[in-house]
Amino acid sequence: MGIVNVTPDSFSDGGEFLDAERAIEHGRELIEQGADILDIGGESTRPGAEAVSAEEELARVGPVVGALAGDGGPGMTVSIDTSKPAVAEAALDAGAAIVNDVTALRADPELAALCSERGCELVLMHMLGDPRTMQENPSYGDVVEEVKAFIAGRIEFAVGEGVAEERIWIDPGIGFGKTVEHNLELIRRLGELRELGHPIVFGSSRKSFIGKITGAPVDRRLGGTIASNVIAYANGAEILRVHDVGPMREALTVAEAILDPARAAAIADR
Ligand code: HH2
């Protein structure tokens, strides 16, 4: 899953793709680099980010979703990164197939009815509190157990609102109300989330825990991004949400060859 942030203030690439044409071009590049899905967002969720209105968010992402999901043909598989039903609805109308809600239907529970009605995929992510407060001394008893229980509760809510079980994807929410240690433990024990029986989405790309470990600024966190994603993949993550699709795809191809003997044998026969 390649990230397309149409925002002025995202932590890693804020302002780079605010212009719709540049965002569209960037999305096409990510597909060329091997992305299967584009996750398009118009509101930053970084700690302390300013909230934006539905009108503003839609003005940012609408043309980008329309161009990439349609794109003169069957289009690309687009995910809309939003918590707002109005934005999600317009994006689904424009061809998006997935709603990625970092609040797991807490910001606006009506998003559940929309997803149920449209039969789209829905990503439910764990976050402690909200983006303004989540990094203020986050604490857990057992972080994995608590994230798992939270996600189980949000799945139950979504299903109660009519969302089909098989449409739900889950995400531990790396960096959303977590210390470095919490993030590392979640990655190490990611396999435990598989017990919930839903595809796992994993998003560590360029995040600050990597910088805290390596000392690297946000534009030099590719090595740490790849290491964390490969381990997450080995532990059962199925959808990797990253900025740098080309290098990630290459790393994943090698990781798959190591982990899957059938793939290794097919390569040996070439
Ligand atoms: N992380 C971010 C945003 N959306 N969605 C899911 N499902 N999982 C994540 O880990 C996740 C997400 C934050 O990253 P980014 O989009 O690069 O930054 P910003 O929120 O500042 O735009």
XYZ file of C-alpha atoms and ligand atoms in Angstrom:
292
model
C 0.000 0.000 0.000
C 1.658 3.208 -1.194
C 1.043 6.447 0.715
C -0.199 9.571 -1.080
C -0.489 12.449 1.408
C -2.305 15.458 -0.050
C -1.547 17.608 2.991
C 0.570 20.631 3.908
C 1.644 19.138 7.257
C 2.206 15.356 7.174
C 5.169 14.435 9.350
C 7.186 12.828 6.576
C 6.257 14.546 3.317
C 3.982 17.458 4.248
C 3.481 19.917 1.397
C 5.283 17.785 -1.159
C 2.106 16.556 -2.871
C -0.470 19.178 -1.864
C -0.889 20.126 -5.501
C -3.348 17.622 -7.083
C -1.281 17.128 -10.257
C 1.823 16.282 -8.262
C -0.108 13.914 -6.011
C -1.590 12.121 -9.040
C 1.819 11.805 -10.666
C 3.251 10.493 -7.395
C 0.454 7.899 -7.144
C 1.193 6.654 -10.662
C 4.897 6.391 -9.801
C 4.090 4.299 -6.734
C 2.036 1.901 -8.873
C 4.951 1.618 -11.312
C 7.193 0.817 -8.359
C 4.931 -2.101 -7.431
C 2.147 -0.783 -5.177
C -1.108 -2.768 -5.287
C -3.090 -0.142 -3.387
C -2.791 3.649 -3.012
C -3.803 5.124 0.367
C -4.829 8.734 -0.233
C -5.149 11.105 2.724
C -6.020 14.796 3.116
C -5.615 15.227 6.873
C -2.433 14.690 8.832
C -2.729 12.493 11.926
C 0.710 13.324 13.276
C 0.802 14.193 17.000
C -0.637 17.680 17.520
C -1.824 18.125 13.906
C -4.541 20.703 13.154
C -7.964 19.275 12.320
C -9.335 20.165 8.869
C -12.955 20.569 7.761
C -14.634 17.971 5.552
C -14.818 20.589 2.755
C -11.087 21.272 2.898
C -10.185 17.592 3.140
C -12.413 16.770 0.196
C -11.031 19.628 -1.886
C -7.565 18.123 -1.367
C -8.291 14.452 -2.014
C -11.326 14.510 -4.354
C -9.494 15.227 -7.633
C -6.660 12.849 -6.696
C -8.965 9.928 -5.882
C -10.997 10.597 -9.054
C -7.927 10.594 -11.273
C -6.196 7.568 -9.734
C -9.227 5.337 -9.089
C -10.572 6.060 -12.573
C -7.426 6.915 -14.505
C -8.910 6.403 -17.934
C -9.555 2.703 -17.380
C -10.491 0.308 -14.650
C -8.246 2.418 -12.410
C -6.110 1.617 -9.429
C -7.229 0.218 -6.089
C -7.609 3.285 -3.919
C -7.984 3.498 -0.163
C -9.251 6.735 1.375
C -7.512 7.636 4.651
C -10.277 9.507 6.481
C -12.531 9.455 9.520
C -15.240 11.615 7.952
C -18.290 10.022 6.312
C -18.686 12.926 3.839
C -15.111 12.512 2.597
C -15.382 8.716 2.486
C -18.664 8.878 0.578
C -17.303 11.223 -2.088
C -14.160 9.084 -2.417
C -16.214 5.888 -2.784
C -18.343 7.670 -5.407
C -15.126 8.560 -7.229
C -13.992 4.922 -7.268
C -12.213 4.249 -3.958
C -12.652 0.673 -2.716
C -11.273 0.862 0.838
C -11.935 3.169 3.804
C -8.948 3.504 6.149
C -10.116 5.023 9.432
C -7.366 5.614 12.004
C -10.048 6.206 14.663
C -11.705 2.819 14.005
C -15.184 4.416 13.701
C -14.850 6.407 16.950
C -14.622 9.888 15.393
C -17.906 9.419 13.544
C -19.745 6.136 14.072
C -21.906 6.912 11.010
C -18.967 5.913 8.872
C -19.919 2.308 9.747
C -23.346 2.587 8.083
C -21.746 4.023 4.952
C -19.212 1.178 4.734
C -21.939 -1.373 5.350
C -24.124 0.138 2.606
C -21.273 0.319 0.086
C -19.713 -3.045 0.896
C -16.191 -1.547 0.794
C -13.170 -2.834 2.702
C -12.688 -1.101 6.051
C -9.435 -0.684 8.001
C -9.874 -0.443 11.782
C -6.728 0.919 13.467
C -5.794 1.115 17.137
C -5.014 4.532 18.593
C -4.796 5.507 22.266
C -6.964 8.647 22.635
C -6.762 11.103 19.732
C -3.912 12.634 17.704
C -3.719 15.709 19.927
C -3.166 13.736 23.132
C -1.962 10.266 22.097
C 1.758 10.793 22.722
C 1.274 12.278 26.218
C 2.805 9.525 28.324
C 1.048 6.512 26.755
C 0.823 3.573 29.135
C -0.493 0.010 28.975
C -0.471 -3.111 31.097
C 0.195 -5.523 28.232
C 0.254 -3.434 25.049
C -0.488 -6.367 22.706
C -3.405 -7.646 24.783
C -4.878 -4.141 25.057
C -4.529 -3.369 21.349
C -6.063 -6.734 20.553
C -9.021 -6.195 22.928
C -9.612 -2.712 21.522
C -9.622 -3.986 17.939
C -11.922 -6.880 18.879
C -14.347 -4.316 20.331
C -14.227 -2.172 17.201
C -14.804 -5.225 14.977
C -17.846 -6.068 17.102
C -19.150 -2.512 16.728
C -18.599 -2.501 12.946
C -20.290 -5.870 12.488
C -23.179 -4.698 14.684
C -23.612 -1.774 12.274
C -23.829 -4.145 9.334
C -20.233 -4.230 8.034
C -19.428 -7.721 6.696
C -16.762 -9.565 8.741
C -14.796 -10.425 5.595
C -14.476 -6.747 4.655
C -12.645 -5.787 7.848
C -8.870 -5.291 7.996
C -7.083 -4.505 11.273
C -4.039 -2.399 12.162
C -2.041 -2.088 15.436
C -1.518 1.648 14.798
C 2.256 1.884 15.091
C 3.142 5.298 16.602
C -0.410 6.162 17.627
C -0.189 6.519 21.406
C 2.846 4.268 21.836
C 6.383 4.581 23.174
C 9.335 3.092 21.266
C 9.090 0.016 23.489
C 5.355 -0.381 22.815
C 5.948 -0.211 19.051
C 8.762 -2.758 19.196
C 6.741 -5.156 21.319
C 3.768 -4.870 18.940
C 5.988 -5.708 15.971
C 7.682 -8.578 17.810
C 4.332 -10.063 18.856
C 2.293 -9.019 15.793
C 1.441 -12.681 15.164
C -0.883 -12.595 18.184
C -3.226 -10.248 16.293
C -3.745 -12.971 13.691
C -5.933 -14.726 16.242
C -8.570 -12.065 15.454
C -8.883 -13.607 11.975
C -8.613 -10.454 9.821
C -5.910 -9.275 7.404
C -3.320 -7.154 9.225
C -2.335 -3.726 7.858
C 1.010 -2.448 9.148
C 2.251 1.153 8.996
C 5.710 1.983 10.354
C 7.027 3.926 7.362
C 9.462 6.691 8.406
C 7.894 6.890 11.874
C 9.625 8.503 14.821
C 10.409 5.270 16.734
C 12.816 4.460 13.881
C 14.501 7.836 14.302
C 14.716 7.286 18.056
C 16.558 4.003 17.479
C 18.879 5.045 14.633
C 19.138 8.801 15.150
C 18.104 9.333 11.514
C 15.925 12.301 10.480
C 12.586 11.585 8.792
C 14.012 11.558 5.241
C 16.622 8.922 6.152
C 14.544 6.194 7.732
C 14.256 3.790 4.798
C 16.526 1.121 6.330
C 14.533 1.114 9.550
C 11.267 1.130 7.595
C 12.343 -1.935 5.637
C 13.612 -3.831 8.695
C 10.377 -3.265 10.609
C 8.160 -4.131 7.627
C 10.019 -7.327 6.785
C 9.667 -8.521 10.384
C 5.993 -7.509 10.404
C 5.508 -9.444 7.165
C 7.227 -12.517 8.630
C 4.909 -12.180 11.640
C 1.770 -12.135 9.495
C 1.151 -8.590 8.210
C -0.482 -8.739 4.769
C -0.708 -5.071 3.800
C 2.371 -2.880 4.275
C 1.635 0.869 4.207
C 4.813 2.631 3.022
C 6.086 5.805 1.371
C 8.981 4.144 -0.495
C 7.275 1.434 -2.517
C 10.157 0.432 -4.860
C 12.735 -0.511 -2.203
C 10.018 -2.083 -0.038
C 8.799 -4.240 -2.927
C 12.375 -5.379 -3.582
C 12.946 -6.263 0.092
C 9.635 -8.111 0.214
C 10.467 -10.166 -2.871
C 13.652 -11.381 -1.192
C 11.885 -11.944 2.142
C 9.192 -14.002 0.372
C 11.835 -16.135 -1.339
C 13.452 -16.877 2.017
C 10.235 -17.574 3.889
C 8.411 -19.531 1.190
C 10.288 -22.660 0.000
C 8.010 -23.006 -3.066
C 9.016 -19.545 -4.206
C 12.667 -20.305 -3.561
C 12.384 -23.473 -5.682
C 10.692 -21.546 -8.529
C 13.549 -19.030 -8.524
C 16.169 -21.814 -8.550
C 14.490 -23.265 -11.699
C 14.828 -20.039 -13.674
N -0.278 5.968 9.786
C -0.486 7.241 9.377
C -1.666 7.584 8.710
N -2.600 6.652 8.428
N -3.350 4.410 8.520
C -3.169 3.145 8.917
N -4.097 2.208 8.643
N -2.026 2.761 9.602
C -1.052 3.644 9.917
O -0.057 3.239 10.572
C -1.222 5.010 9.520
C -2.405 5.366 8.811
C 0.566 8.280 9.627
O 1.490 8.332 8.586
P 1.504 9.406 7.382
O 0.280 9.276 6.532
O 2.786 9.256 6.664
O 1.536 10.813 8.113
P 0.429 11.902 8.436
O -0.641 11.269 9.266
O 1.180 12.979 9.169
O -0.147 12.376 7.124
